[in-house]
Amino acid sequence: MTLSRREFMQWMAASTGTAAVAGCAGIGGPSAGRVVVIGGGYGGATAARYIKLWAPDIDVTVVERNDVFVSCPMSNLVLGGNAQIGNVTFGYDGLRSRGVNLVRDDAVAVDASARQVRLASGKALSYDRLIVSPGIDFIYDSIPGLKSADAQNRVLHAWKAGPQTVALRKQLEAMRNGGVFVFHIPMAPYRCPPGPYERVCQVADYFKRAKPKSKIIVLDSNPDITSKKGLFLQSWNGVYKGLIDYRPNSELQDVDVKGMTVKLTFDSVKGDVLNVVPPHRAGDIALKAGLITANQRWCGIDWLTCESVAVKGVHVLGDATLSAPAMPKSASMANQHGKICAAAVIALLKGQPVHPEPAIMNTCYSFVDGRAAMHVTSIHTYNPAQKTLLPVKGAGGVSDKASDTEGAYAWGWARNIWADALG
Ligand SMILES: Cc1cc2nc3c(=O)[nH]c(=O)nc-3n(C[C@H](O)[C@H](O)[C@H](O)COP(=O)(O)OP(=O)(O)OC[C@H]3O[C@@H](n4cnc5c(N)ncnc54)[C@H](O)[C@@H]3O)c2cc1C
């Protein structure tokens, strides 16, 4: 027996007891709920993809201001001339093919009582559950010299991968052999604890090859190297000996853009290329939505669901969160938050119990040149008594040394996480 399309729809409606409504999320069933995700980065893309994988009957819409995803992990290699920006840039077709709606727009406001997100285009999106994964924005208030757009275009952070990464690479290429690269690192917590020190290695690798008379001055606000210290020092005191001048406790006071000078409490350091990473906080939309609860910077959440402690029905992921103890702000972690949140949002929308003891893991690779990398890894499980995720003692660890084998693993890690978030 063959059924016409109309007969098939009638049969589906009768057999499931539901009307097969055009535009509904699941095949032949009504939507089990509407989820809006702000930010298609590591946290948001993963949450969107996993909700659709695990519950195709939920409508998922991602609002993302950029038309492509540019990965911060591996972007330091672009600065070293060891990768191209195209190697870390991806489209959103993988998410679309999974049934996720992509809206290219800027989320400008959240009305939690009406359960609506307002977009810069003037449109509004209604939600049953909202996921906010906006990454970070920078705090320029304490750096008067960098307040103007013109100053920010000249002294780059390149701490959000994309046009600034390419522009900083161009500045390094244009610098004379014998020039000085001055790099300022903010006080922790910042996104990617080992990221600044990997950047130093990448620039050193480039200088060693192309501008051997040049120098790197690292001005670190922190009292010491915050991650993989022994491993970074192996290369700084080894292949890059004499190239890197590391100065801890270098608290930033201001930047004189005209004079190309970084001003510290007791010192001023002049350079040919300045790279200043300002302190960060949760992305602007988290501030506007009233999600920031800690130190005017980060969003407190319930680690069982990633739901905000301040605004009901809104979940926050990734770098924007107030990190659990010993939890880094990393792509690995944002990806894992995305999965905790996806499972919890599905359970909450369907009236099912939320998983009571999630366990997640983190791995961060750092390249010391174009081929060799090393890792740090940790496992974090939910502690019901303390109501937070805590690192498991004795699990994880760091490499003995950087190696080309780990460099290959690092690219494997990257390909996997890109497929896991966007595939
Ligand atoms: C140089 C560097 C190297 C790094 N290397 C590693 C590494 O090797 N391993 C690792 O695990 N981590 C690494 N990280 C850290 C990692 O990039 C971040 O932790 C991760 O991106 C956090 O994910 P997220 O979803 O919180 O934010 P993001 O990935 O930044 O995503 C936020 C998204 O939200 C969008 N957005 C923000 N606000 C709005 C709005 N209002 N409307 C619409 N869209 C909006 C942004 O455009 C962006 O796409 C590195 C970071 C840097 C800077």
Coordinates of C-alpha atoms and ligand atoms in Angstrom, one line a residue:
M1 CA 0.0 0.0 0.0
T2 CA 1.3 3.5 -0.8
L3 CA 0.2 6.5 1.1
S4 CA -0.1 10.0 -0.3
R5 CA 1.7 12.8 1.7
R6 CA -1.6 13.9 3.1
E7 CA -2.6 10.4 4.1
F8 CA 0.9 9.9 5.7
M9 CA 0.5 13.1 7.7
Q10 CA -3.0 12.0 8.9
W11 CA -1.7 8.6 9.9
M12 CA 1.3 10.1 11.8
A13 CA -1.1 12.5 13.6
A14 CA -3.4 9.6 14.5
S15 CA -0.6 7.2 15.6
T16 CA 1.2 9.7 17.8
G17 CA -1.9 11.4 19.0
T18 CA -0.5 14.7 17.9
A19 CA -0.9 17.1 15.0
A20 CA 2.0 17.1 12.6
V21 CA 2.4 20.9 12.5
A22 CA 4.5 22.5 9.7
G23 CA 7.7 24.0 11.2
C24 CA 7.7 22.0 14.4
A25 CA 11.0 20.6 15.6
G26 CA 10.6 16.9 15.5
I27 CA 9.5 14.7 12.7
G28 CA 5.8 14.2 13.1
G29 CA 5.6 15.7 16.6
P30 CA 5.1 19.1 18.2
S31 CA 8.1 21.1 19.6
A32 CA 9.0 20.0 23.1
G33 CA 10.3 23.5 23.7
R34 CA 12.2 26.5 22.4
V35 CA 15.8 27.0 23.3
V36 CA 17.7 30.2 22.3
V37 CA 21.5 30.2 22.5
I38 CA 23.4 33.5 22.5
G39 CA 26.9 32.9 21.1
G40 CA 28.0 30.3 18.7
G41 CA 31.5 29.8 20.2
Y42 CA 32.8 26.7 22.0
G43 CA 30.1 26.6 24.7
G44 CA 27.1 27.8 22.7
A45 CA 27.7 25.7 19.6
T46 CA 28.3 22.5 21.7
A47 CA 25.1 23.0 23.7
A48 CA 23.0 23.7 20.6
R49 CA 24.4 20.7 18.7
Y50 CA 23.9 18.3 21.7
I51 CA 20.4 19.4 22.4
K52 CA 19.5 18.7 18.8
L53 CA 21.4 15.3 18.8
W54 CA 19.7 14.1 22.0
A55 CA 16.3 15.7 21.6
P56 CA 15.5 16.5 18.0
D57 CA 12.0 17.6 19.1
I58 CA 13.4 20.8 20.8
D59 CA 13.6 23.9 18.6
V60 CA 17.1 25.4 18.9
T61 CA 18.2 28.8 17.6
V62 CA 21.7 30.2 17.9
V63 CA 22.2 33.9 17.8
E64 CA 25.8 34.7 16.7
R65 CA 27.2 38.1 15.5
N66 CA 29.9 36.6 13.3
D67 CA 29.3 34.6 10.1
V68 CA 32.2 32.3 10.9
F69 CA 33.7 30.6 13.9
V70 CA 37.4 31.4 14.4
S71 CA 39.1 29.2 17.0
C72 CA 41.3 30.8 19.7
P73 CA 42.9 27.4 20.3
M74 CA 45.6 27.1 17.6
S75 CA 45.4 30.8 16.8
N76 CA 48.7 31.5 18.5
L77 CA 50.3 29.4 15.7
V78 CA 49.1 32.0 13.2
L79 CA 51.3 34.6 15.0
G80 CA 54.3 32.3 14.8
G81 CA 53.7 31.8 11.0
N82 CA 53.1 28.1 11.7
A83 CA 49.4 28.2 10.6
Q84 CA 47.1 30.3 8.6
I85 CA 43.9 31.9 9.9
G86 CA 42.0 29.7 7.4
N87 CA 43.2 26.7 9.3
V88 CA 41.2 27.8 12.4
T89 CA 38.1 29.3 10.6
F90 CA 34.9 27.3 10.1
G91 CA 31.3 27.9 8.9
Y92 CA 28.1 27.0 10.7
D93 CA 26.7 24.6 8.0
G94 CA 27.3 21.6 10.2
L95 CA 25.0 23.0 12.9
R96 CA 22.4 24.0 10.2
S97 CA 22.4 20.4 8.8
R98 CA 21.6 19.1 12.3
G99 CA 18.5 21.3 12.3
V100 CA 19.8 24.2 14.4
N101 CA 18.5 27.6 13.3
L102 CA 21.4 30.1 12.9
V103 CA 20.5 33.8 13.3
R104 CA 23.3 36.2 12.4
D105 CA 22.6 39.1 14.7
D106 CA 23.7 40.7 18.0
A107 CA 21.7 39.9 21.1
V108 CA 21.2 43.3 22.8
A109 CA 18.8 42.6 25.7
V110 CA 17.1 39.8 27.6
D111 CA 13.6 40.2 29.1
A112 CA 13.6 37.3 31.5
S113 CA 10.0 37.8 32.6
A114 CA 8.7 37.8 29.0
R115 CA 11.3 35.1 28.1
Q116 CA 12.5 37.0 25.1
V117 CA 15.8 38.0 23.6
R118 CA 15.9 41.3 21.7
L119 CA 18.2 41.5 18.7
A120 CA 20.1 44.5 17.2
S121 CA 18.0 44.1 14.0
G122 CA 14.8 44.9 16.1
K123 CA 13.6 41.3 16.1
A124 CA 12.7 39.4 19.3
L125 CA 13.1 35.7 19.9
S126 CA 10.9 33.9 22.5
Y127 CA 12.4 31.0 24.5
D128 CA 11.5 28.5 27.1
R129 CA 15.1 28.2 28.2
L130 CA 17.9 30.6 27.2
I131 CA 21.6 29.6 27.1
V132 CA 24.1 32.5 27.2
S133 CA 27.7 31.7 26.1
P134 CA 29.1 35.1 25.1
G135 CA 32.7 34.5 26.0
I136 CA 34.5 37.6 27.4
D137 CA 34.7 41.3 26.9
F138 CA 37.6 43.5 28.0
I139 CA 37.8 45.9 30.9
Y140 CA 39.4 49.1 29.5
D141 CA 38.3 51.4 32.4
S142 CA 41.6 51.0 34.1
I143 CA 43.7 51.7 30.9
P144 CA 42.9 55.3 29.9
G145 CA 45.3 55.2 27.0
L146 CA 43.4 52.3 25.4
K147 CA 39.9 53.7 25.7
S148 CA 39.5 55.0 22.1
A149 CA 38.8 52.7 19.2
D150 CA 41.8 54.1 17.4
A151 CA 44.1 53.2 20.3
Q152 CA 42.6 49.7 20.4
N153 CA 43.2 49.3 16.7
R154 CA 46.9 50.1 17.2
V155 CA 47.7 48.2 20.4
L156 CA 46.0 44.9 19.8
H157 CA 45.0 42.1 22.2
A158 CA 44.4 39.3 19.7
W159 CA 42.7 37.5 22.6
K160 CA 39.6 36.9 20.5
A161 CA 40.8 35.1 17.4
G162 CA 40.0 36.7 14.1
P163 CA 40.9 40.0 12.4
Q164 CA 43.1 41.0 15.4
T165 CA 45.1 37.8 15.1
V166 CA 45.9 38.6 11.4
A167 CA 46.6 42.2 12.2
L168 CA 49.1 41.3 15.0
R169 CA 50.9 38.9 12.7
K170 CA 51.2 41.7 10.2
Q171 CA 52.7 44.0 12.8
L172 CA 55.2 41.3 13.7
E173 CA 56.1 40.8 10.0
A174 CA 56.5 44.6 9.6
M175 CA 58.8 44.9 12.6
R176 CA 62.5 45.5 12.0
N177 CA 65.0 42.8 12.8
G178 CA 66.3 44.0 16.2
G179 CA 62.9 45.3 17.3
V180 CA 61.3 44.7 20.6
F181 CA 57.9 42.9 21.1
V182 CA 56.3 43.9 24.4
F183 CA 53.5 41.6 25.6
H184 CA 51.4 42.4 28.7
I185 CA 49.5 39.6 30.5
P186 CA 46.5 40.4 32.8
M187 CA 46.1 39.1 36.3
A188 CA 44.4 35.7 36.5
P189 CA 41.6 34.7 36.0
Y190 CA 41.8 35.2 32.2
R191 CA 40.8 32.9 29.3
C192 CA 43.3 30.1 28.7
P193 CA 45.9 30.1 31.5
P194 CA 48.8 28.7 29.3
G195 CA 47.7 30.8 26.3
P196 CA 50.0 33.8 26.9
Y197 CA 53.1 31.6 27.4
E198 CA 52.3 29.7 24.2
R199 CA 52.1 33.0 22.4
V200 CA 55.6 33.9 23.7
C201 CA 56.9 30.6 22.3
Q202 CA 55.3 31.2 18.9
V203 CA 56.6 34.8 18.6
A204 CA 60.1 33.5 19.7
D205 CA 60.0 30.8 17.1
Y206 CA 59.2 33.3 14.4
F207 CA 61.9 35.7 15.6
K208 CA 64.5 33.0 15.8
R209 CA 63.8 32.1 12.2
A210 CA 63.2 35.5 10.6
K211 CA 64.4 38.3 13.0
P212 CA 67.1 36.8 15.2
K213 CA 68.3 40.2 16.6
S214 CA 64.8 40.9 18.0
K215 CA 63.7 40.6 21.7
I216 CA 60.5 39.7 23.6
I217 CA 59.7 41.5 26.9
V218 CA 56.9 39.7 28.8
L219 CA 55.2 41.9 31.4
D220 CA 53.2 39.5 33.5
S221 CA 50.8 41.0 36.1
N222 CA 50.9 37.6 37.9
P223 CA 53.7 36.8 40.4
D224 CA 54.8 33.9 38.2
I225 CA 54.0 31.8 35.1
T226 CA 50.5 30.6 35.8
S227 CA 50.5 27.3 33.9
K228 CA 53.0 24.6 32.8
K229 CA 55.8 26.7 34.2
G230 CA 58.6 24.1 34.1
L231 CA 57.7 23.1 30.6
F232 CA 57.7 26.6 29.2
L233 CA 61.0 27.4 31.0
Q234 CA 62.5 24.3 29.2
S235 CA 62.1 26.1 25.9
W236 CA 62.7 29.7 27.2
N237 CA 66.0 28.7 28.8
G238 CA 66.8 26.2 26.0
V239 CA 66.2 26.9 22.3
Y240 CA 65.0 30.5 23.0
K241 CA 67.8 31.4 25.5
G242 CA 68.6 35.2 25.4
L243 CA 65.5 36.0 23.4
I244 CA 62.9 36.3 26.2
D245 CA 63.0 38.8 29.1
Y246 CA 60.2 37.6 31.6
R247 CA 59.2 40.2 34.2
P248 CA 56.6 39.0 36.8
N249 CA 54.5 41.3 39.1
S250 CA 54.2 43.9 36.2
E251 CA 51.0 45.6 37.1
L252 CA 49.7 47.7 34.2
Q253 CA 49.0 51.4 34.9
D254 CA 48.4 52.6 31.3
V255 CA 49.5 52.5 27.7
D256 CA 51.0 55.5 25.8
V257 CA 50.0 54.5 22.3
K258 CA 51.8 57.5 20.6
G259 CA 55.0 56.8 22.5
M260 CA 54.6 53.0 22.1
T261 CA 55.2 52.5 25.8
V262 CA 53.6 50.3 28.4
K263 CA 53.4 52.0 31.8
L264 CA 53.8 49.9 34.9
T265 CA 53.7 50.9 38.6
F266 CA 57.5 51.5 38.8
D267 CA 58.7 51.3 35.2
S268 CA 57.9 52.1 31.6
V269 CA 58.7 49.8 28.8
K270 CA 59.0 50.9 25.2
G271 CA 58.5 48.5 22.2
D272 CA 58.2 48.4 18.5
V273 CA 55.1 46.2 18.7
L274 CA 52.9 46.3 21.8
N275 CA 50.4 43.5 22.6
V276 CA 48.3 44.2 25.6
V277 CA 45.6 41.8 26.8
P278 CA 43.3 43.8 29.1
P279 CA 41.6 42.1 32.1
H280 CA 38.3 40.5 31.1
R281 CA 34.8 39.9 32.4
A282 CA 31.8 38.0 31.1
G283 CA 30.6 39.2 27.6
D284 CA 28.5 42.4 27.5
I285 CA 25.1 40.7 27.1
A286 CA 25.7 38.9 30.4
L287 CA 26.1 42.2 32.1
K288 CA 23.0 43.7 30.4
A289 CA 20.9 40.6 31.3
G290 CA 21.9 40.9 35.0
L291 CA 23.7 37.6 35.0
I292 CA 27.0 38.9 36.6
T293 CA 27.1 38.0 40.3
A294 CA 30.8 37.9 41.2
N295 CA 33.3 40.8 41.4
Q296 CA 31.3 42.6 38.7
R297 CA 33.0 40.2 36.3
W298 CA 31.6 36.6 36.3
C299 CA 28.3 34.8 36.3
G300 CA 27.5 32.4 39.2
I301 CA 25.8 29.2 38.1
D302 CA 24.4 26.0 39.5
W303 CA 26.9 23.4 38.2
L304 CA 24.3 20.7 37.9
T305 CA 22.4 22.6 35.2
C306 CA 24.5 25.7 34.4
E307 CA 21.4 27.7 35.3
S308 CA 22.2 31.3 36.5
V309 CA 21.9 31.8 40.2
A310 CA 20.5 35.3 39.5
V311 CA 18.0 34.8 36.6
K312 CA 15.7 31.8 36.4
G313 CA 15.4 30.0 33.0
V314 CA 18.8 31.4 31.8
H315 CA 21.9 29.1 31.6
V316 CA 25.4 30.5 31.3
L317 CA 28.4 28.6 29.9
G318 CA 32.1 28.9 29.2
D319 CA 34.4 31.7 30.0
A320 CA 31.6 33.9 31.3
T321 CA 31.0 31.7 34.3
L322 CA 32.5 32.2 37.8
S323 CA 34.9 29.2 37.5
A324 CA 34.5 26.3 39.9
P325 CA 37.7 25.7 42.0
A326 CA 40.8 25.0 39.8
M327 CA 38.7 25.1 36.7
P328 CA 40.4 26.9 33.8
K329 CA 38.6 29.1 31.3
S330 CA 39.2 27.0 28.3
A331 CA 37.6 25.7 25.1
S332 CA 37.7 22.2 26.6
M333 CA 35.7 23.4 29.6
A334 CA 33.2 25.5 27.6
N335 CA 32.6 22.4 25.4
Q336 CA 32.0 20.3 28.5
H337 CA 29.7 22.9 30.1
G338 CA 27.8 22.7 26.8
K339 CA 27.1 19.0 27.3
I340 CA 26.1 19.3 31.0
C341 CA 23.8 22.2 30.0
A342 CA 22.3 20.4 27.0
A343 CA 21.4 17.3 29.1
A344 CA 20.0 19.5 31.9
V345 CA 17.9 21.7 29.6
I346 CA 16.4 18.6 27.9
A347 CA 15.6 17.1 31.3
L348 CA 14.0 20.4 32.6
L349 CA 11.9 20.9 29.4
K350 CA 10.7 17.3 29.6
G351 CA 10.1 17.1 33.3
Q352 CA 12.8 14.5 33.8
P353 CA 15.4 14.3 36.6
V354 CA 18.7 16.2 36.1
H355 CA 21.9 14.1 36.2
P356 CA 23.0 14.3 39.9
E357 CA 26.8 13.9 39.5
P358 CA 28.2 15.1 36.2
A359 CA 32.0 14.5 35.5
I360 CA 33.9 16.5 33.0
M361 CA 37.5 16.8 31.8
N362 CA 39.9 19.4 30.5
T363 CA 42.9 19.2 28.2
C364 CA 44.9 22.2 27.0
Y365 CA 47.8 21.7 24.6
S366 CA 50.5 24.4 24.0
F367 CA 52.9 24.6 21.1
V368 CA 56.4 25.6 21.8
D369 CA 57.3 25.9 18.1
G370 CA 55.7 24.8 14.8
R371 CA 55.6 21.1 15.6
A372 CA 56.2 20.3 19.3
A373 CA 53.5 20.6 22.0
M374 CA 52.8 19.7 25.6
H375 CA 49.5 19.2 27.6
V376 CA 47.9 19.8 30.9
T377 CA 44.8 17.8 31.8
S378 CA 42.4 17.5 34.7
I379 CA 39.1 15.8 35.7
H380 CA 36.3 17.6 37.6
T381 CA 33.4 15.8 39.3
Y382 CA 30.3 17.2 41.0
N383 CA 30.5 17.3 44.8
P384 CA 27.0 17.2 46.2
A385 CA 28.1 18.5 49.7
Q386 CA 29.9 21.5 48.3
K387 CA 27.5 21.9 45.4
T388 CA 30.3 22.5 42.9
L389 CA 32.6 20.7 40.5
L390 CA 35.9 19.8 42.1
P391 CA 39.2 18.5 40.5
V392 CA 39.8 14.8 41.2
K393 CA 43.0 14.4 43.2
G394 CA 45.7 12.4 41.3
A395 CA 43.8 12.5 38.0
G396 CA 45.3 14.4 35.1
G397 CA 48.7 16.0 35.0
V398 CA 51.2 17.5 32.6
S399 CA 53.7 16.2 30.0
D400 CA 57.3 15.6 30.8
K401 CA 58.4 17.6 27.9
A402 CA 57.1 19.0 24.6
S403 CA 57.3 16.7 21.6
D404 CA 56.3 16.4 18.0
T405 CA 54.1 13.4 18.9
E406 CA 52.1 15.6 21.3
G407 CA 52.0 18.2 18.5
A408 CA 50.2 15.6 16.4
Y409 CA 47.9 14.9 19.3
A410 CA 47.2 18.6 19.7
W411 CA 45.9 18.9 16.1
G412 CA 43.8 15.7 16.7
W413 CA 42.3 17.3 19.8
A414 CA 41.5 20.4 17.8
R415 CA 39.9 18.5 14.9
N416 CA 37.8 16.5 17.4
I417 CA 36.6 19.5 19.4
W418 CA 35.7 21.4 16.2
A419 CA 33.7 18.5 15.0
D420 CA 32.1 18.0 18.4
A421 CA 31.0 21.6 18.6
L422 CA 30.2 22.4 14.9
G423 CA 30.0 19.1 13.1
Ligands
LIG1 C1 45.2 32.7 22.2 C2 44.3 31.7 22.8 C3 44.6 30.4 22.8 C4 43.7 29.5 23.4 N1 44.1 28.1 23.4 C5 43.2 27.3 24.0 C6 43.6 25.9 23.9 O1 44.6 25.5 23.3 N2 42.7 25.0 24.5 C7 41.6 25.4 25.1 O2 40.8 24.5 25.7 N3 41.3 26.7 25.2 C8 42.0 27.7 24.6 N4 41.7 29.0 24.7 C9 40.5 29.4 25.4 C10 39.2 29.3 24.6 O3 39.3 30.0 23.4 C11 38.0 29.9 25.4 O4 38.1 29.4 26.7 C12 36.7 29.5 24.7 O5 36.6 30.1 23.4 C13 35.5 29.8 25.6 O6 34.3 29.5 24.9 P1 33.0 30.4 25.1 O7 31.9 29.7 24.4 O8 32.9 30.8 26.5 O9 33.4 31.8 24.3 P2 33.7 32.0 22.7 O10 34.3 30.7 22.2 O11 34.5 33.2 22.7 O12 32.3 32.2 22.1 C14 31.5 33.4 22.3 C15 30.7 33.6 21.1 O13 29.6 34.5 21.4 C16 29.5 35.5 20.4 N5 28.8 36.6 21.0 C17 29.1 37.2 22.2 N6 28.2 38.1 22.5 C18 27.2 38.0 21.6 C19 26.0 38.7 21.4 N7 25.5 39.7 22.2 N8 25.2 38.4 20.3 C20 25.6 37.4 19.4 N9 26.8 36.8 19.6 C21 27.5 37.1 20.6 C22 30.9 35.8 20.0 O14 30.9 36.3 18.6 C23 31.5 34.4 20.0 O15 31.4 33.7 18.8 C24 42.5 29.9 24.0 C25 42.3 31.3 24.1 C26 43.1 32.2 23.5 C27 42.8 33.7 23.5

